[in-house]
Amino acid sequence: MPIDPYAPYDDNNIFARILRGELPCKKVYEDDFALAFHDINPQAPVHILVIPKARYVSWDDFTIHATDGEISGFIRAVGAVAREHGLVEPGYRLLANVGQHGHQEVPHLHVHLFGGRQFYAMIPQ
Ligand code: DGP
């Protein structure tokens, strides 16, 4: 079920539990601002989720309430993960689902990083 974009942050969401080390993940990157790990249900040869360490429900919440340091730290982390996986030259795709129409299922901001193959139509018809 897509999340309610107006709900307060849920400290028991699955990514909060991964951040606290209560649930495992296949970690590929970590710094002060972000954690990145393989998606449990990969949609491409490379499918990594990058999440901020701080408590933000969505891209909307993040871009309203995060500090400039948190925003720049998180966005730089996304770029670093792509570089570390050799995705810059062949290219890659970023996706952030937001709320009901975006079909966001986990209520902790995450950016999907897809790579390792050619992509075509941006939105399936
Ligand atoms: P979204 O629809 O944008 O909220 O995508 C949520 C993604 O999170 C989806 O691709 C599957 C992934 N996911 C859900 N639960 C887990 C988990 O426990 N571990 C990992 N690694 N990924 C998860």
JSON list of C-alpha atoms and ligand atoms in Angstrom, two decimals:
[
{"chain": "A", "resi": 1, "resn": "MET", "atom": "CA", "xyz": [0.00, 0.00, 0.00]},
{"chain": "A", "resi": 2, "resn": "PRO", "atom": "CA", "xyz": [1.33, 3.49, -0.81]},
{"chain": "A", "resi": 3, "resn": "ILE", "atom": "CA", "xyz": [2.01, 5.61, 2.25]},
{"chain": "A", "resi": 4, "resn": "ASP", "atom": "CA", "xyz": [0.00, 8.53, 3.57]},
{"chain": "A", "resi": 5, "resn": "PRO", "atom": "CA", "xyz": [2.29, 11.45, 2.66]},
{"chain": "A", "resi": 6, "resn": "TYR", "atom": "CA", "xyz": [0.96, 13.50, 5.60]},
{"chain": "A", "resi": 7, "resn": "ALA", "atom": "CA", "xyz": [1.56, 10.90, 8.31]},
{"chain": "A", "resi": 8, "resn": "PRO", "atom": "CA", "xyz": [4.25, 11.71, 10.88]},
{"chain": "A", "resi": 9, "resn": "TYR", "atom": "CA", "xyz": [7.56, 9.84, 10.70]},
{"chain": "A", "resi": 10, "resn": "ASP", "atom": "CA", "xyz": [7.15, 6.22, 11.85]},
{"chain": "A", "resi": 11, "resn": "ASP", "atom": "CA", "xyz": [10.21, 5.11, 13.83]},
{"chain": "A", "resi": 12, "resn": "ASN", "atom": "CA", "xyz": [9.30, 1.49, 13.18]},
{"chain": "A", "resi": 13, "resn": "ASN", "atom": "CA", "xyz": [9.36, 1.68, 9.38]},
{"chain": "A", "resi": 14, "resn": "ILE", "atom": "CA", "xyz": [11.60, -0.90, 7.77]},
{"chain": "A", "resi": 15, "resn": "PHE", "atom": "CA", "xyz": [14.36, 1.52, 6.79]},
{"chain": "A", "resi": 16, "resn": "ALA", "atom": "CA", "xyz": [14.46, 3.05, 10.29]},
{"chain": "A", "resi": 17, "resn": "ARG", "atom": "CA", "xyz": [15.00, -0.48, 11.59]},
{"chain": "A", "resi": 18, "resn": "ILE", "atom": "CA", "xyz": [17.76, -1.10, 9.03]},
{"chain": "A", "resi": 19, "resn": "LEU", "atom": "CA", "xyz": [19.43, 2.18, 10.10]},
{"chain": "A", "resi": 20, "resn": "ARG", "atom": "CA", "xyz": [19.34, 1.07, 13.74]},
{"chain": "A", "resi": 21, "resn": "GLY", "atom": "CA", "xyz": [20.87, -2.30, 12.79]},
{"chain": "A", "resi": 22, "resn": "GLU", "atom": "CA", "xyz": [17.76, -4.21, 13.88]},
{"chain": "A", "resi": 23, "resn": "LEU", "atom": "CA", "xyz": [17.28, -5.65, 10.39]},
{"chain": "A", "resi": 24, "resn": "PRO", "atom": "CA", "xyz": [20.01, -6.73, 7.97]},
{"chain": "A", "resi": 25, "resn": "CYS", "atom": "CA", "xyz": [20.79, -5.15, 4.63]},
{"chain": "A", "resi": 26, "resn": "LYS", "atom": "CA", "xyz": [23.40, -5.62, 1.92]},
{"chain": "A", "resi": 27, "resn": "LYS", "atom": "CA", "xyz": [25.22, -2.35, 2.57]},
{"chain": "A", "resi": 28, "resn": "VAL", "atom": "CA", "xyz": [27.24, -0.78, -0.24]},
{"chain": "A", "resi": 29, "resn": "TYR", "atom": "CA", "xyz": [27.95, 2.71, 1.18]},
{"chain": "A", "resi": 30, "resn": "GLU", "atom": "CA", "xyz": [27.73, 4.67, 4.42]},
{"chain": "A", "resi": 31, "resn": "ASP", "atom": "CA", "xyz": [28.76, 8.13, 5.53]},
{"chain": "A", "resi": 32, "resn": "ASP", "atom": "CA", "xyz": [27.52, 10.70, 8.07]},
{"chain": "A", "resi": 33, "resn": "PHE", "atom": "CA", "xyz": [24.44, 11.52, 6.00]},
{"chain": "A", "resi": 34, "resn": "ALA", "atom": "CA", "xyz": [23.43, 8.44, 4.07]},
{"chain": "A", "resi": 35, "resn": "LEU", "atom": "CA", "xyz": [23.26, 4.67, 3.94]},
{"chain": "A", "resi": 36, "resn": "ALA", "atom": "CA", "xyz": [23.00, 2.73, 0.68]},
{"chain": "A", "resi": 37, "resn": "PHE", "atom": "CA", "xyz": [22.10, -0.93, 0.24]},
{"chain": "A", "resi": 38, "resn": "HIS", "atom": "CA", "xyz": [20.79, -3.33, -2.40]},
{"chain": "A", "resi": 39, "resn": "ASP", "atom": "CA", "xyz": [17.03, -3.37, -2.94]},
{"chain": "A", "resi": 40, "resn": "ILE", "atom": "CA", "xyz": [15.47, -6.60, -1.69]},
{"chain": "A", "resi": 41, "resn": "ASN", "atom": "CA", "xyz": [13.51, -6.93, -4.95]},
{"chain": "A", "resi": 42, "resn": "PRO", "atom": "CA", "xyz": [15.88, -5.69, -7.68]},
{"chain": "A", "resi": 43, "resn": "GLN", "atom": "CA", "xyz": [14.33, -4.31, -10.87]},
{"chain": "A", "resi": 44, "resn": "ALA", "atom": "CA", "xyz": [17.66, -4.01, -12.74]},
{"chain": "A", "resi": 45, "resn": "PRO", "atom": "CA", "xyz": [21.16, -5.58, -12.61]},
{"chain": "A", "resi": 46, "resn": "VAL", "atom": "CA", "xyz": [22.09, -2.77, -10.21]},
{"chain": "A", "resi": 47, "resn": "HIS", "atom": "CA", "xyz": [19.26, -1.58, -7.95]},
{"chain": "A", "resi": 48, "resn": "ILE", "atom": "CA", "xyz": [20.48, 0.29, -4.90]},
{"chain": "A", "resi": 49, "resn": "LEU", "atom": "CA", "xyz": [18.48, 2.31, -2.38]},
{"chain": "A", "resi": 50, "resn": "VAL", "atom": "CA", "xyz": [20.11, 5.41, -0.91]},
{"chain": "A", "resi": 51, "resn": "ILE", "atom": "CA", "xyz": [18.51, 6.75, 2.25]},
{"chain": "A", "resi": 52, "resn": "PRO", "atom": "CA", "xyz": [19.31, 9.71, 4.50]},
{"chain": "A", "resi": 53, "resn": "LYS", "atom": "CA", "xyz": [20.27, 8.84, 8.06]},
{"chain": "A", "resi": 54, "resn": "ALA", "atom": "CA", "xyz": [17.94, 11.47, 9.47]},
{"chain": "A", "resi": 55, "resn": "ARG", "atom": "CA", "xyz": [14.20, 10.95, 9.93]},
{"chain": "A", "resi": 56, "resn": "TYR", "atom": "CA", "xyz": [12.42, 12.17, 6.79]},
{"chain": "A", "resi": 57, "resn": "VAL", "atom": "CA", "xyz": [9.26, 10.57, 5.41]},
{"chain": "A", "resi": 58, "resn": "SER", "atom": "CA", "xyz": [9.65, 11.63, 1.81]},
{"chain": "A", "resi": 59, "resn": "TRP", "atom": "CA", "xyz": [11.32, 13.91, -0.71]},
{"chain": "A", "resi": 60, "resn": "ASP", "atom": "CA", "xyz": [8.70, 16.50, 0.21]},
{"chain": "A", "resi": 61, "resn": "ASP", "atom": "CA", "xyz": [9.42, 16.32, 3.96]},
{"chain": "A", "resi": 62, "resn": "PHE", "atom": "CA", "xyz": [13.18, 16.36, 3.24]},
{"chain": "A", "resi": 63, "resn": "THR", "atom": "CA", "xyz": [13.15, 19.39, 0.98]},
{"chain": "A", "resi": 64, "resn": "ILE", "atom": "CA", "xyz": [11.08, 21.37, 3.49]},
{"chain": "A", "resi": 65, "resn": "HIS", "atom": "CA", "xyz": [12.72, 20.37, 6.78]},
{"chain": "A", "resi": 66, "resn": "ALA", "atom": "CA", "xyz": [16.25, 19.10, 6.16]},
{"chain": "A", "resi": 67, "resn": "THR", "atom": "CA", "xyz": [19.25, 21.35, 6.76]},
{"chain": "A", "resi": 68, "resn": "ASP", "atom": "CA", "xyz": [21.37, 22.47, 3.83]},
{"chain": "A", "resi": 69, "resn": "GLY", "atom": "CA", "xyz": [24.11, 20.16, 5.14]},
{"chain": "A", "resi": 70, "resn": "GLU", "atom": "CA", "xyz": [21.78, 17.16, 5.22]},
{"chain": "A", "resi": 71, "resn": "ILE", "atom": "CA", "xyz": [20.56, 17.88, 1.70]},
{"chain": "A", "resi": 72, "resn": "SER", "atom": "CA", "xyz": [23.99, 18.36, 0.17]},
{"chain": "A", "resi": 73, "resn": "GLY", "atom": "CA", "xyz": [25.39, 15.39, 2.11]},
{"chain": "A", "resi": 74, "resn": "PHE", "atom": "CA", "xyz": [22.62, 13.11, 0.91]},
{"chain": "A", "resi": 75, "resn": "ILE", "atom": "CA", "xyz": [22.77, 14.19, -2.72]},
{"chain": "A", "resi": 76, "resn": "ARG", "atom": "CA", "xyz": [26.56, 13.87, -2.79]},
{"chain": "A", "resi": 77, "resn": "ALA", "atom": "CA", "xyz": [26.19, 10.37, -1.34]},
{"chain": "A", "resi": 78, "resn": "VAL", "atom": "CA", "xyz": [23.86, 9.36, -4.20]},
{"chain": "A", "resi": 79, "resn": "GLY", "atom": "CA", "xyz": [26.47, 10.57, -6.70]},
{"chain": "A", "resi": 80, "resn": "ALA", "atom": "CA", "xyz": [29.26, 8.77, -4.85]},
{"chain": "A", "resi": 81, "resn": "VAL", "atom": "CA", "xyz": [27.38, 5.45, -4.87]},
{"chain": "A", "resi": 82, "resn": "ALA", "atom": "CA", "xyz": [26.85, 5.71, -8.63]},
{"chain": "A", "resi": 83, "resn": "ARG", "atom": "CA", "xyz": [30.53, 6.51, -9.22]},
{"chain": "A", "resi": 84, "resn": "GLU", "atom": "CA", "xyz": [31.69, 3.68, -6.93]},
{"chain": "A", "resi": 85, "resn": "HIS", "atom": "CA", "xyz": [29.58, 1.23, -8.95]},
{"chain": "A", "resi": 86, "resn": "GLY", "atom": "CA", "xyz": [31.02, 2.39, -12.29]},
{"chain": "A", "resi": 87, "resn": "LEU", "atom": "CA", "xyz": [27.67, 3.70, -13.49]},
{"chain": "A", "resi": 88, "resn": "VAL", "atom": "CA", "xyz": [28.59, 7.20, -14.66]},
{"chain": "A", "resi": 89, "resn": "GLU", "atom": "CA", "xyz": [30.00, 6.35, -18.09]},
{"chain": "A", "resi": 90, "resn": "PRO", "atom": "CA", "xyz": [27.33, 3.84, -19.16]},
{"chain": "A", "resi": 91, "resn": "GLY", "atom": "CA", "xyz": [24.69, 5.93, -17.40]},
{"chain": "A", "resi": 92, "resn": "TYR", "atom": "CA", "xyz": [22.07, 5.23, -14.80]},
{"chain": "A", "resi": 93, "resn": "ARG", "atom": "CA", "xyz": [18.63, 6.24, -13.59]},
{"chain": "A", "resi": 94, "resn": "LEU", "atom": "CA", "xyz": [17.46, 7.80, -10.31]},
{"chain": "A", "resi": 95, "resn": "LEU", "atom": "CA", "xyz": [13.91, 7.57, -9.00]},
{"chain": "A", "resi": 96, "resn": "ALA", "atom": "CA", "xyz": [12.18, 8.84, -5.87]},
{"chain": "A", "resi": 97, "resn": "ASN", "atom": "CA", "xyz": [8.57, 7.79, -5.38]},
{"chain": "A", "resi": 98, "resn": "VAL", "atom": "CA", "xyz": [6.52, 10.26, -3.35]},
{"chain": "A", "resi": 99, "resn": "GLY", "atom": "CA", "xyz": [3.18, 9.58, -1.68]},
{"chain": "A", "resi": 100, "resn": "GLN", "atom": "CA", "xyz": [0.07, 7.99, -3.14]},
{"chain": "A", "resi": 101, "resn": "HIS", "atom": "CA", "xyz": [0.46, 8.81, -6.84]},
{"chain": "A", "resi": 102, "resn": "GLY", "atom": "CA", "xyz": [4.17, 8.08, -6.69]},
{"chain": "A", "resi": 103, "resn": "HIS", "atom": "CA", "xyz": [3.38, 4.69, -5.12]},
{"chain": "A", "resi": 104, "resn": "GLN", "atom": "CA", "xyz": [5.85, 5.20, -2.27]},
{"chain": "A", "resi": 105, "resn": "GLU", "atom": "CA", "xyz": [5.64, 2.15, -0.02]},
{"chain": "A", "resi": 106, "resn": "VAL", "atom": "CA", "xyz": [8.31, 2.74, 2.62]},
{"chain": "A", "resi": 107, "resn": "PRO", "atom": "CA", "xyz": [7.81, 5.97, 4.64]},
{"chain": "A", "resi": 108, "resn": "HIS", "atom": "CA", "xyz": [11.49, 6.90, 4.93]},
{"chain": "A", "resi": 109, "resn": "LEU", "atom": "CA", "xyz": [12.93, 8.92, 2.02]},
{"chain": "A", "resi": 110, "resn": "HIS", "atom": "CA", "xyz": [14.82, 6.74, -0.43]},
{"chain": "A", "resi": 111, "resn": "VAL", "atom": "CA", "xyz": [16.26, 7.24, -3.88]},
{"chain": "A", "resi": 112, "resn": "HIS", "atom": "CA", "xyz": [16.35, 4.23, -6.20]},
{"chain": "A", "resi": 113, "resn": "LEU", "atom": "CA", "xyz": [19.54, 3.98, -8.25]},
{"chain": "A", "resi": 114, "resn": "PHE", "atom": "CA", "xyz": [19.18, 1.71, -11.28]},
{"chain": "A", "resi": 115, "resn": "GLY", "atom": "CA", "xyz": [21.96, 0.67, -13.63]},
{"chain": "A", "resi": 116, "resn": "GLY", "atom": "CA", "xyz": [23.67, -2.12, -15.50]},
{"chain": "A", "resi": 117, "resn": "ARG", "atom": "CA", "xyz": [21.43, -2.14, -18.55]},
{"chain": "A", "resi": 118, "resn": "GLN", "atom": "CA", "xyz": [19.83, 0.12, -21.16]},
{"chain": "A", "resi": 119, "resn": "PHE", "atom": "CA", "xyz": [16.61, 1.80, -20.04]},
{"chain": "A", "resi": 120, "resn": "TYR", "atom": "CA", "xyz": [13.92, 3.05, -22.38]},
{"chain": "A", "resi": 121, "resn": "ALA", "atom": "CA", "xyz": [10.51, 4.56, -21.67]},
{"chain": "A", "resi": 122, "resn": "MET", "atom": "CA", "xyz": [10.58, 6.52, -18.45]},
{"chain": "A", "resi": 123, "resn": "ILE", "atom": "CA", "xyz": [7.03, 5.76, -17.35]},
{"chain": "A", "resi": 124, "resn": "PRO", "atom": "CA", "xyz": [5.37, 2.44, -18.38]},
{"chain": "A", "resi": 125, "resn": "GLN", "atom": "CA", "xyz": [2.14, 3.15, -20.22]},
{"chain": "B", "resi": 1, "resn": "DGP", "atom": "P1", "xyz": [9.04, 2.49, -2.91]},
{"chain": "B", "resi": 1, "resn": "DGP", "atom": "O1", "xyz": [7.88, 1.95, -3.67]},
{"chain": "B", "resi": 1, "resn": "DGP", "atom": "O2", "xyz": [9.74, 3.60, -3.65]},
{"chain": "B", "resi": 1, "resn": "DGP", "atom": "O3", "xyz": [8.68, 2.88, -1.48]},
{"chain": "B", "resi": 1, "resn": "DGP", "atom": "O4", "xyz": [10.12, 1.32, -2.85]},
{"chain": "B", "resi": 1, "resn": "DGP", "atom": "C1", "xyz": [10.42, 0.58, -1.71]},
{"chain": "B", "resi": 1, "resn": "DGP", "atom": "C2", "xyz": [11.53, -0.36, -2.09]},
{"chain": "B", "resi": 1, "resn": "DGP", "atom": "O5", "xyz": [12.08, -0.88, -0.89]},
{"chain": "B", "resi": 1, "resn": "DGP", "atom": "C3", "xyz": [11.10, -1.55, -2.93]},
{"chain": "B", "resi": 1, "resn": "DGP", "atom": "O6", "xyz": [11.82, -1.53, -4.16]},
{"chain": "B", "resi": 1, "resn": "DGP", "atom": "C4", "xyz": [11.49, -2.79, -2.11]},
{"chain": "B", "resi": 1, "resn": "DGP", "atom": "C5", "xyz": [12.45, -2.22, -1.10]},
{"chain": "B", "resi": 1, "resn": "DGP", "atom": "N1", "xyz": [12.41, -2.87, 0.20]},
{"chain": "B", "resi": 1, "resn": "DGP", "atom": "C6", "xyz": [11.31, -3.04, 0.98]},
{"chain": "B", "resi": 1, "resn": "DGP", "atom": "N2", "xyz": [11.65, -3.65, 2.12]},
{"chain": "B", "resi": 1, "resn": "DGP", "atom": "C7", "xyz": [12.98, -3.85, 2.07]},
{"chain": "B", "resi": 1, "resn": "DGP", "atom": "C8", "xyz": [13.91, -4.44, 2.97]},
{"chain": "B", "resi": 1, "resn": "DGP", "atom": "O7", "xyz": [13.59, -4.91, 4.06]},
{"chain": "B", "resi": 1, "resn": "DGP", "atom": "N3", "xyz": [15.20, -4.47, 2.57]},
{"chain": "B", "resi": 1, "resn": "DGP", "atom": "C9", "xyz": [15.61, -3.97, 1.37]},
{"chain": "B", "resi": 1, "resn": "DGP", "atom": "N4", "xyz": [16.91, -4.06, 1.07]},
{"chain": "B", "resi": 1, "resn": "DGP", "atom": "N5", "xyz": [14.76, -3.40, 0.50]},
{"chain": "B", "resi": 1, "resn": "DGP", "atom": "C10", "xyz": [13.46, -3.35, 0.85]}
]
